[in-house]
Structure formats: structure tokens, C-alpha cells
Amino acid sequence: MDFRLTAEQESLKREFEEFFAREESRAPEGWSGGLFAIFESDENWAYHRSVAERLAEKGWLSLPWPKEYGGKEHSYIEQLIFNEVKAYHRVPGVDMWGPQIVAPSILEHGSEELKKKWLPRIARGEINWCQGWSEPNAGSDLASLTTKAVEDGDDFVINGQKIWTTGAHRADHIFFLARTDQNAPKHRGITYFVSEIDKPGITIRPLLYMHKKREYNEVFFDNFRVPKKNVVGQVNQGWYVTMAGINFERSMIGTVAELKRGLEELVEFCKKTVHHGRPLGEATLVRQKLAQMAIELEATKQWAYYVSWLQSKGQNVPAESSAAKWFSSELTVRFANIAIEIMGLYGTLKEGSKWARLQGRYEDLCQASLGITIAGGTTETMKNIIAWMGLKLPR
């Protein structure tokens, strides 16, 4: 693998940096970036939507897609560069699920009718999605889902419950899994659906984080009807569609870029904050911790580039992408704890306190980061995938 970018990629990166620097400059007051910020107020949501419109005008919501469906046919590496620059500037505008999970799943497994109906709308940033995968009592074992889909004429009738549904209260569309064959083996008999969410038979309730912010929801299906033409892939083969989407999700360069920005700000804090008569940054232990974070960030970044490089070669990389998810989510926890430790009592104060520093970012991240090691697949699940699919160890 050659880690250097081509001249064309360097030029594209500069174009991304100029765009996102401008968009960051017009963020609402108090904007801190991340999923919580997108969902927590109408003003922030409007900012997210306005950036999405500008990205759609440039065709940047569909960079790697075929041109016939509104894409630009850029490589996975160029998509990664886009994600990296966007995350560094903490700019929203990209629906986490539409362009990044639903669209790749439809491109790989969807019918021509599905592609023509849904892909242009995702590329234009017109619709927002939420993910109906996790269920109560299933833990990380996604295939243990019990939500049922029963054929009825031209529709499937859905009954069941989803949990930890990020952004369902803001979304207008949902993609989800339901069991269509009760007698099939665990990973078979599952079907992948896409649907509008504002229809009879669906109820959304808030599920607050421990710091009272709303990102997650519970979603209840009560005789919710979905047309059969909204099935992605084949009936009873939804598990394989799901795996394609999961693999696309996990280069994790966005997490690395966000932490890199955070580290730069933390270094500046240490230079300017005086403790016992000298800057924090001169303390040996502080310097060691900052250096350790810089090393781990660079290693995780190189791994993210490696995953995207493999994908650009057409390889299916479940073990490598799972390793990226594992490293980056655990690194986020360590980073949050070290930032709190270095900042001392300043780091434990919430945003809004006159004594809080760096927008209370690490008090917030310290609480939120534990969930990152669970959401999208737990660390334990990632290790299992690496063992089974990467190292070929027995189950």
C-alpha cells in the first residue's frame, strides 16, 4: 500500500477543506459537533439540513456511486478523505445512515426499481433515515431479532419493537430487519426493508442518555404495512444485505479525525493553562499522555486508510473493518478519560458553567463514549468477528 495521495486526491482534499472550513464558520452558537448536537435543537437540525443541501448541490453525498444513480464514481479512498475532512471540522450534513448504509445496500442488493426510487433522493439529501436493527433482549446478537413480518397481499405486515434507534424522532425514513421465516436457522429467515416512517402503525418514544440528551429512541411496530417492493435483496436473505452495510460503515476515519481535532485543542489548553507556576504542557506526565494519544491516533488513522484501500480493491473486509471499529471506539474512551485527567476539575464541568473549558466537551464525551463501544456492534462482537472471519479460529 502506498500511503501518499495522488495529485488529484490532494487537490480534492483542498477543495473539501475550503468548503468545510466555510461551513464550520457559520455553525450556530454553541455548536459542538457530533450526533447529539445534530438532534438536540431545532436550530442545530436546520444547520445540519442546510449543509446537506449544499453537499447535495456538489454531488458529495454520493461520491463513490455509479454516475447513472447520481454518483461521481470516486474511489473509497476519496470517500475516506471526504469523511476525514468533514469530521475534523465538526460539520454535519451527511445522514449517517442514508448515504453510508442504506445506499450501499441498495446498490449492491436492491432491485432496479429500488435504485431508481431511493438513490436519487438520498443523493439530493432530501430524506433522513434511522436504523431499525437492535431489539430488546437481543443484546449484540443482531440475528436474535423477534420482530415479525407476515405477507398480506402486496404488503408485509410488521409487528415488534426496536431499541436504541438513533435519530428516529428526526428521521422521515427507516430501514429495518424483520423475521419472515420463523422456522429458518437464526441467520436466515430475516428480511431487509426500507420505508417511510410517517405512516400508521409506528410509534416512537424517547430513550434518554444518562446525561439526559436525546439521540436514541424506541420504535414500536403495530400492524405496520410495508409494500413488498420495499424489500432490499431477497426475502429471507436480509442478513447478507445487512453485512454489506455494516462493512461499509466501519473504516471509522471520522472518529479518528474528531479525536485529532480534540487533541490539537487539548495541546493548546495545556500550553495556555498554568499550574503551580508553569504551563501544564511542561509537566512530564502530561506530555507523555498527549504523546501516547498522538501515537495511537496515527496508528488508528493508518488502519482506517488500510481498510478503505482494501475496499477500493473490491475486497470484503469484515475482520479489518471490525478491528477499526474496536480500536477507534476504545480509543475514544481512553481519550476522554485522559482529557478529564489532564484538565483536572475544569474537565468535569458541563458546558454552560463559567468555569468549563473546551465547551465542557470531555465531561460530555466521558459519559457518551462508553456507549460508542456498544453502538454499531460491541467490542466483544468485533473481537469475535476478527477471531472467526479474520483469524479463522473455531467458534
GROMACS .gro file of C-alpha atoms in nm:
model
  395
    1MET     CA    1   0.000   0.000   0.000
    2ASP     CA    2   0.124   0.349  -0.091
    3PHE     CA    3   0.015   0.593   0.182
    4ARG     CA    4   0.071   0.903  -0.034
    5LEU     CA    5  -0.226   1.072  -0.200
    6THR     CA    6  -0.222   1.136  -0.574
    7ALA     CA    7  -0.210   1.494  -0.704
    8GLU     CA    8  -0.579   1.469  -0.790
    9GLN     CA    9  -0.662   1.347  -0.439
   10GLU     CA   10  -0.457   1.628  -0.281
   11SER     CA   11  -0.649   1.880  -0.494
   12LEU     CA   12  -0.982   1.725  -0.395
   13LYS     CA   13  -0.877   1.732  -0.029
   14ARG     CA   14  -0.804   2.107  -0.051
   15GLU     CA   15  -1.147   2.162  -0.206
   16PHE     CA   16  -1.306   1.969   0.083
   17GLU     CA   17  -1.106   2.167   0.341
   18GLU     CA   18  -1.209   2.504   0.196
   19PHE     CA   19  -1.574   2.400   0.186
   20PHE     CA   20  -1.592   2.260   0.539
   21ALA     CA   21  -1.394   2.549   0.689
   22ARG     CA   22  -1.659   2.785   0.546
   23GLU     CA   23  -1.944   2.568   0.674
   24GLU     CA   24  -1.788   2.545   1.020
   25SER     CA   25  -1.769   2.925   1.037
   26ARG     CA   26  -2.147   2.957   1.007
   27ALA     CA   27  -2.233   2.697   1.275
   28PRO     CA   28  -2.491   2.800   1.538
   29GLU     CA   29  -2.358   2.946   1.864
   30GLY     CA   30  -2.250   2.671   2.100
   31TRP     CA   31  -2.226   2.411   1.823
   32SER     CA   32  -2.001   2.127   1.940
   33GLY     CA   33  -2.039   1.873   1.658
   34GLY     CA   34  -2.140   1.509   1.670
   35LEU     CA   35  -2.471   1.326   1.665
   36PHE     CA   36  -2.600   1.470   1.991
   37ALA     CA   37  -2.553   1.823   1.861
   38ILE     CA   38  -2.744   1.748   1.540
   39PHE     CA   39  -3.051   1.623   1.723
   40GLU     CA   40  -3.061   1.840   2.034
   41SER     CA   41  -3.224   2.158   1.897
   42ASP     CA   42  -3.428   2.280   1.600
   43GLU     CA   43  -3.157   2.535   1.519
   44ASN     CA   44  -2.889   2.266   1.504
   45TRP     CA   45  -3.110   2.040   1.295
   46ALA     CA   46  -3.172   2.328   1.050
   47TYR     CA   47  -2.793   2.380   1.025
   48HIS     CA   48  -2.746   2.009   0.952
   49ARG     CA   49  -3.011   2.019   0.681
   50SER     CA   50  -2.871   2.334   0.518
   51VAL     CA   51  -2.524   2.178   0.494
   52ALA     CA   52  -2.683   1.866   0.342
   53GLU     CA   53  -2.839   2.078   0.068
   54ARG     CA   54  -2.502   2.236  -0.016
   55LEU     CA   55  -2.331   1.896  -0.020
   56ALA     CA   56  -2.602   1.761  -0.248
   57GLU     CA   57  -2.552   2.051  -0.491
   58LYS     CA   58  -2.186   1.949  -0.520
   59GLY     CA   59  -2.272   1.581  -0.557
   60TRP     CA   60  -2.070   1.496  -0.245
   61LEU     CA   61  -2.338   1.285  -0.076
   62SER     CA   62  -2.285   1.015  -0.337
   63LEU     CA   63  -1.915   1.034  -0.422
   64PRO     CA   64  -1.848   0.661  -0.486
   65TRP     CA   65  -2.177   0.573  -0.656
   66PRO     CA   66  -2.214   0.496  -1.029
   67LYS     CA   67  -2.294   0.809  -1.230
   68GLU     CA   68  -2.624   0.664  -1.355
   69TYR     CA   69  -2.760   0.687  -0.998
   70GLY     CA   70  -2.629   1.036  -0.921
   71GLY     CA   71  -2.275   0.947  -0.814
   72LYS     CA   72  -1.929   1.066  -0.918
   73GLU     CA   73  -1.758   0.725  -0.921
   74HIS     CA   74  -1.485   0.834  -0.680
   75SER     CA   75  -1.283   0.567  -0.502
   76TYR     CA   76  -1.325   0.454  -0.141
   77ILE     CA   77  -1.002   0.642  -0.060
   78GLU     CA   78  -1.155   0.968  -0.187
   79GLN     CA   79  -1.470   0.897   0.014
   80LEU     CA   80  -1.248   0.843   0.317
   81ILE     CA   81  -1.071   1.178   0.258
   82PHE     CA   82  -1.412   1.347   0.245
   83ASN     CA   83  -1.520   1.183   0.572
   84GLU     CA   84  -1.190   1.272   0.738
   85VAL     CA   85  -1.200   1.643   0.646
   86LYS     CA   86  -1.569   1.675   0.731
   87ALA     CA   87  -1.524   1.515   1.075
   88TYR     CA   88  -1.218   1.727   1.155
   89HIS     CA   89  -1.421   2.046   1.103
   90ARG     CA   90  -1.714   1.903   1.306
   91VAL     CA   91  -1.955   1.990   1.028
   92PRO     CA   92  -2.282   1.791   0.992
   93GLY     CA   93  -2.479   1.748   0.669
   94VAL     CA   94  -2.433   1.378   0.596
   95ASP     CA   95  -2.706   1.147   0.717
   96MET     CA   96  -2.516   0.870   0.895
   97TRP     CA   97  -2.743   0.601   0.750
   98GLY     CA   98  -2.872   0.711   0.408
   99PRO     CA   99  -2.553   0.760   0.205
  100GLN     CA  100  -2.340   0.534   0.425
  101ILE     CA  101  -2.553   0.224   0.487
  102VAL     CA  102  -2.884   0.222   0.301
  103ALA     CA  103  -2.745   0.341  -0.033
  104PRO     CA  104  -2.456   0.088  -0.048
  105SER     CA  105  -2.701  -0.188   0.049
  106ILE     CA  106  -2.945  -0.089  -0.228
  107LEU     CA  107  -2.663  -0.050  -0.481
  108GLU     CA  108  -2.534  -0.400  -0.408
  109HIS     CA  109  -2.857  -0.590  -0.345
  110GLY     CA  110  -3.156  -0.374  -0.447
  111SER     CA  111  -3.380  -0.410  -0.749
  112GLU     CA  112  -3.357  -0.160  -1.034
  113GLU     CA  113  -3.690  -0.015  -0.919
  114LEU     CA  114  -3.549   0.043  -0.569
  115LYS     CA  115  -3.234   0.204  -0.707
  116LYS     CA  116  -3.425   0.449  -0.924
  117LYS     CA  117  -3.671   0.537  -0.649
  118TRP     CA  118  -3.444   0.580  -0.346
  119LEU     CA  119  -3.088   0.656  -0.459
  120PRO     CA  120  -3.153   0.993  -0.630
  121ARG     CA  121  -3.344   1.115  -0.324
  122ILE     CA  122  -3.054   1.014  -0.096
  123ALA     CA  123  -2.803   1.182  -0.330
  124ARG     CA  124  -3.009   1.503  -0.323
  125GLY     CA  125  -3.021   1.493   0.058
  126GLU     CA  126  -3.399   1.501   0.055
  127ILE     CA  127  -3.462   1.226   0.310
  128ASN     CA  128  -3.328   1.127   0.652
  129TRP     CA  129  -3.301   0.771   0.780
  130CYS     CA  130  -3.291   0.584   1.107
  131GLN     CA  131  -3.174   0.227   1.163
  132GLY     CA  132  -3.415  -0.037   1.297
  133TRP     CA  133  -3.178  -0.320   1.382
  134SER     CA  134  -3.131  -0.353   1.759
  135GLU     CA  135  -3.405  -0.511   1.968
  136PRO     CA  136  -3.475  -0.555   2.341
  137ASN     CA  137  -3.330  -0.876   2.489
  138ALA     CA  138  -3.114  -0.937   2.181
  139GLY     CA  139  -2.801  -0.759   2.306
  140SER     CA  140  -2.534  -0.754   2.040
  141ASP     CA  141  -2.673  -1.066   1.881
  142LEU     CA  142  -2.848  -0.888   1.597
  143ALA     CA  143  -2.977  -1.210   1.444
  144SER     CA  144  -3.181  -1.282   1.759
  145LEU     CA  145  -3.441  -1.031   1.648
  146THR     CA  146  -3.807  -1.123   1.703
  147THR     CA  147  -3.989  -0.851   1.504
  148LYS     CA  148  -4.214  -1.038   1.260
  149ALA     CA  149  -4.311  -0.962   0.900
  150VAL     CA  150  -4.610  -1.154   0.759
  151GLU     CA  151  -4.717  -1.143   0.393
  152ASP     CA  152  -5.059  -0.993   0.326
  153GLY     CA  153  -5.141  -0.922  -0.040
  154ASP     CA  154  -4.888  -0.678  -0.185
  155ASP     CA  155  -4.758  -0.586   0.163
  156PHE     CA  156  -4.574  -0.725   0.461
  157VAL     CA  157  -4.736  -0.654   0.799
  158ILE     CA  158  -4.478  -0.574   1.068
  159ASN     CA  159  -4.517  -0.626   1.445
  160GLY     CA  160  -4.245  -0.589   1.708
  161GLN     CA  161  -4.011  -0.343   1.877
  162LYS     CA  162  -3.675  -0.183   1.802
  163ILE     CA  163  -3.450  -0.009   2.053
  164TRP     CA  164  -3.154   0.234   2.052
  165THR     CA  165  -3.290   0.380   1.728
  166THR     CA  166  -3.068   0.684   1.678
  167GLY     CA  167  -3.243   0.994   1.546
  168ALA     CA  168  -3.580   0.828   1.483
  169HIS     CA  169  -3.752   1.141   1.618
  170ARG     CA  170  -3.595   1.348   1.337
  171ALA     CA  171  -3.597   1.087   1.058
  172ASP     CA  172  -3.861   1.053   0.789
  173HIS     CA  173  -3.750   0.707   0.671
  174ILE     CA  174  -3.643   0.384   0.838
  175PHE     CA  175  -3.457   0.071   0.727
  176PHE     CA  176  -3.504  -0.235   0.942
  177LEU     CA  177  -3.485  -0.611   0.971
  178ALA     CA  178  -3.776  -0.843   1.045
  179ARG     CA  179  -3.810  -1.219   1.067
  180THR     CA  180  -4.006  -1.357   0.771
  181ASP     CA  181  -3.948  -1.728   0.837
  182GLN     CA  182  -3.993  -1.839   1.198
  183ASN     CA  183  -3.860  -2.189   1.130
  184ALA     CA  184  -3.540  -2.099   0.944
  185PRO     CA  185  -3.193  -2.109   1.109
  186LYS     CA  186  -3.104  -1.800   1.308
  187HIS     CA  187  -2.923  -1.602   1.037
  188ARG     CA  188  -3.172  -1.697   0.769
  189GLY     CA  189  -3.539  -1.612   0.754
  190ILE     CA  190  -3.456  -1.240   0.803
  191THR     CA  191  -3.561  -0.975   0.551
  192TYR     CA  192  -3.431  -0.617   0.498
  193PHE     CA  193  -3.695  -0.345   0.448
  194VAL     CA  194  -3.693   0.028   0.368
  195SER     CA  195  -3.993   0.251   0.438
  196GLU     CA  196  -4.129   0.596   0.509
  197ILE     CA  197  -4.171   0.637   0.884
  198ASP     CA  198  -4.469   0.875   0.894
  199LYS     CA  199  -4.731   0.604   0.846
  200PRO     CA  200  -4.997   0.440   1.066
  201GLY     CA  201  -4.876   0.159   1.289
  202ILE     CA  202  -4.547   0.305   1.409
  203THR     CA  203  -4.479   0.476   1.744
  204ILE     CA  204  -4.154   0.646   1.852
  205ARG     CA  205  -4.064   0.709   2.217
  206PRO     CA  206  -3.752   0.883   2.356
  207LEU     CA  207  -3.477   0.683   2.526
  208LEU     CA  208  -3.257   0.938   2.702
  209TYR     CA  209  -2.882   0.902   2.754
  210MET     CA  210  -2.755   0.909   3.112
  211HIS     CA  211  -2.666   1.278   3.063
  212LYS     CA  212  -3.031   1.338   2.956
  213LYS     CA  213  -2.960   1.411   2.590
  214ARG     CA  214  -3.183   1.256   2.327
  215GLU     CA  215  -3.024   1.060   2.050
  216TYR     CA  216  -3.184   0.722   2.097
  217ASN     CA  217  -3.547   0.610   2.072
  218GLU     CA  218  -3.766   0.305   2.100
  219VAL     CA  219  -3.970   0.222   1.789
  220PHE     CA  220  -4.285   0.009   1.808
  221PHE     CA  221  -4.445  -0.159   1.506
  222ASP     CA  222  -4.818  -0.238   1.540
  223ASN     CA  223  -4.952  -0.384   1.216
  224PHE     CA  224  -4.718  -0.151   1.025
  225ARG     CA  225  -4.757  -0.218   0.650
  226VAL     CA  226  -4.463  -0.212   0.406
  227PRO     CA  227  -4.501  -0.284   0.033
  228LYS     CA  228  -4.323  -0.598  -0.088
  229LYS     CA  229  -4.139  -0.386  -0.344
  230ASN     CA  230  -3.958  -0.221  -0.050
  231VAL     CA  231  -3.763  -0.539   0.028
  232VAL     CA  232  -3.388  -0.492  -0.033
  233GLY     CA  233  -3.239  -0.812  -0.175
  234GLN     CA  234  -3.429  -1.137  -0.147
  235VAL     CA  235  -3.690  -1.230   0.114
  236ASN     CA  236  -3.522  -1.429   0.396
  237GLN     CA  237  -3.175  -1.313   0.280
  238GLY     CA  238  -3.161  -0.984   0.471
  239TRP     CA  239  -2.867  -1.092   0.686
  240TYR     CA  240  -2.634  -1.079   0.385
  241VAL     CA  241  -2.764  -0.733   0.287
  242THR     CA  242  -2.701  -0.618   0.644
  243MET     CA  243  -2.343  -0.740   0.645
  244ALA     CA  244  -2.266  -0.533   0.333
  245GLY     CA  245  -2.393  -0.220   0.508
  246ILE     CA  246  -2.204  -0.291   0.829
  247ASN     CA  247  -1.875  -0.337   0.647
  248PHE     CA  248  -1.917  -0.007   0.467
  249GLU     CA  249  -1.977   0.169   0.797
  250ARG     CA  250  -1.653   0.072   0.971
  251SER     CA  251  -1.344   0.242   0.833
  252MET     CA  252  -1.401   0.481   1.130
  253ILE     CA  253  -1.187   0.764   0.990
  254GLY     CA  254  -1.445   1.015   1.115
  255THR     CA  255  -1.382   0.915   1.477
  256VAL     CA  256  -1.007   0.949   1.425
  257ALA     CA  257  -1.042   1.295   1.269
  258GLU     CA  258  -1.268   1.418   1.551
  259LEU     CA  259  -1.017   1.298   1.812
  260LYS     CA  260  -0.727   1.455   1.621
  261ARG     CA  261  -0.904   1.793   1.636
  262GLY     CA  262  -0.970   1.733   2.005
  263LEU     CA  263  -0.604   1.652   2.069
  264GLU     CA  264  -0.492   1.972   1.899
  265GLU     CA  265  -0.726   2.173   2.122
  266LEU     CA  266  -0.613   1.985   2.431
  267VAL     CA  267  -0.249   2.063   2.349
  268GLU     CA  268  -0.336   2.433   2.319
  269PHE     CA  269  -0.517   2.412   2.655
  270CYS     CA  270  -0.203   2.265   2.813
  271LYS     CA  271   0.015   2.540   2.665
  272LYS     CA  272  -0.207   2.819   2.798
  273THR     CA  273  -0.308   2.678   3.137
  274VAL     CA  274  -0.065   2.747   3.419
  275HIS     CA  275  -0.045   2.505   3.711
  276HIS     CA  276   0.194   2.552   4.005
  277GLY     CA  277   0.360   2.838   3.821
  278ARG     CA  278   0.426   2.672   3.487
  279PRO     CA  279   0.223   2.562   3.181
  280LEU     CA  280   0.057   2.221   3.209
  281GLY     CA  281   0.228   2.125   2.886
  282GLU     CA  282   0.568   2.132   3.056
  283ALA     CA  283   0.471   1.856   3.300
  284THR     CA  284   0.638   1.530   3.206
  285LEU     CA  285   0.334   1.313   3.277
  286VAL     CA  286   0.104   1.538   3.073
  287ARG     CA  287   0.347   1.535   2.780
  288GLN     CA  288   0.370   1.157   2.798
  289LYS     CA  289  -0.009   1.115   2.790
  290LEU     CA  290  -0.051   1.358   2.499
  291ALA     CA  291   0.225   1.186   2.305
  292GLN     CA  292   0.071   0.844   2.369
  293MET     CA  293  -0.263   0.968   2.235
  294ALA     CA  294  -0.093   1.114   1.926
  295ILE     CA  295   0.077   0.780   1.855
  296GLU     CA  296  -0.243   0.579   1.898
  297LEU     CA  297  -0.437   0.822   1.680
  298GLU     CA  298  -0.184   0.797   1.400
  299ALA     CA  299  -0.186   0.416   1.418
  300THR     CA  300  -0.567   0.409   1.406
  301LYS     CA  301  -0.568   0.652   1.114
  302GLN     CA  302  -0.331   0.432   0.915
  303TRP     CA  303  -0.552   0.133   0.984
  304ALA     CA  304  -0.858   0.326   0.859
  305TYR     CA  305  -0.674   0.409   0.536
  306TYR     CA  306  -0.574   0.042   0.507
  307VAL     CA  307  -0.938  -0.070   0.538
  308SER     CA  308  -1.050   0.177   0.269
  309TRP     CA  309  -0.760   0.075   0.045
  310LEU     CA  310  -0.870  -0.291   0.069
  311GLN     CA  311  -1.228  -0.189  -0.010
  312SER     CA  312  -1.107   0.013  -0.310
  313LYS     CA  313  -0.958  -0.315  -0.438
  314GLY     CA  314  -1.303  -0.473  -0.418
  315GLN     CA  315  -1.227  -0.682  -0.111
  316ASN     CA  316  -1.485  -0.771   0.154
  317VAL     CA  317  -1.314  -0.687   0.485
  318PRO     CA  318  -1.534  -0.776   0.784
  319ALA     CA  319  -1.240  -0.856   1.016
  320GLU     CA  320  -1.035  -0.549   0.921
  321SER     CA  321  -1.333  -0.311   0.949
  322SER     CA  322  -1.427  -0.469   1.283
  323ALA     CA  323  -1.073  -0.405   1.406
  324ALA     CA  324  -1.110  -0.039   1.301
  325LYS     CA  325  -1.435  -0.011   1.498
  326TRP     CA  326  -1.282  -0.177   1.802
  327PHE     CA  327  -0.965   0.036   1.806
  328SER     CA  328  -1.140   0.367   1.743
  329SER     CA  329  -1.422   0.322   1.994
  330GLU     CA  330  -1.189   0.204   2.273
  331LEU     CA  331  -0.951   0.487   2.186
  332THR     CA  332  -1.237   0.735   2.226
  333VAL     CA  333  -1.296   0.612   2.583
  334ARG     CA  334  -0.925   0.639   2.669
  335PHE     CA  335  -0.900   0.983   2.512
  336ALA     CA  336  -1.199   1.116   2.708
  337ASN     CA  337  -1.060   0.984   3.037
  338ILE     CA  338  -0.711   1.123   2.974
  339ALA     CA  339  -0.853   1.463   2.876
  340ILE     CA  340  -1.050   1.476   3.203
  341GLU     CA  341  -0.742   1.369   3.398
  342ILE     CA  342  -0.522   1.638   3.239
  343MET     CA  343  -0.782   1.915   3.274
  344GLY     CA  344  -0.850   1.829   3.638
  345LEU     CA  345  -1.162   1.988   3.785
  346TYR     CA  346  -1.209   2.202   3.473
  347GLY     CA  347  -1.269   1.885   3.276
  348THR     CA  348  -1.556   1.767   3.495
  349LEU     CA  349  -1.772   2.075   3.439
  350LYS     CA  350  -2.061   2.080   3.197
  351GLU     CA  351  -2.096   2.318   2.906
  352GLY     CA  352  -2.263   2.633   3.035
  353SER     CA  353  -2.059   2.659   3.355
  354LYS     CA  354  -1.843   2.973   3.359
  355TRP     CA  355  -1.553   2.753   3.470
  356ALA     CA  356  -1.597   2.492   3.196
  357ARG     CA  357  -1.324   2.476   2.931
  358LEU     CA  358  -1.334   2.349   2.573
  359GLN     CA  359  -1.719   2.370   2.580
  360GLY     CA  360  -1.738   2.104   2.851
  361ARG     CA  361  -1.656   1.865   2.569
  362TYR     CA  362  -1.483   1.598   2.777
  363GLU     CA  363  -1.733   1.585   3.061
  364ASP     CA  364  -1.984   1.508   2.786
  365LEU     CA  365  -1.762   1.269   2.591
  366CYS     CA  366  -1.664   1.081   2.907
  367GLN     CA  367  -2.029   0.984   2.958
  368ALA     CA  368  -2.114   0.928   2.593
  369SER     CA  369  -1.803   0.732   2.496
  370LEU     CA  370  -1.898   0.413   2.681
  371GLY     CA  371  -2.198   0.383   2.451
  372ILE     CA  372  -1.972   0.409   2.147
  373THR     CA  373  -1.812   0.076   2.241
  374ILE     CA  374  -2.159  -0.080   2.227
  375ALA     CA  375  -2.342   0.101   1.945
  376GLY     CA  376  -2.289  -0.040   1.597
  377GLY     CA  377  -2.156  -0.366   1.743
  378THR     CA  378  -1.990  -0.416   2.083
  379THR     CA  379  -1.619  -0.457   2.134
  380GLU     CA  380  -1.682  -0.823   2.221
  381THR     CA  381  -1.871  -0.874   1.893
  382MET     CA  382  -1.588  -0.708   1.699
  383LYS     CA  383  -1.335  -0.943   1.861
  384ASN     CA  384  -1.549  -1.243   1.768
  385ILE     CA  385  -1.565  -1.132   1.403
  386ILE     CA  386  -1.187  -1.082   1.398
  387ALA     CA  387  -1.135  -1.428   1.550
  388TRP     CA  388  -1.381  -1.613   1.326
  389MET     CA  389  -1.352  -1.431   0.994
  390GLY     CA  390  -1.000  -1.287   1.017
  391LEU     CA  391  -0.803  -1.547   1.210
  392LYS     CA  392  -1.027  -1.844   1.112
  393LEU     CA  393  -1.047  -1.961   1.474
  394PRO     CA  394  -1.319  -2.214   1.560
  395ARG     CA  395  -1.649  -2.092   1.706
   0.00000   0.00000   0.00000
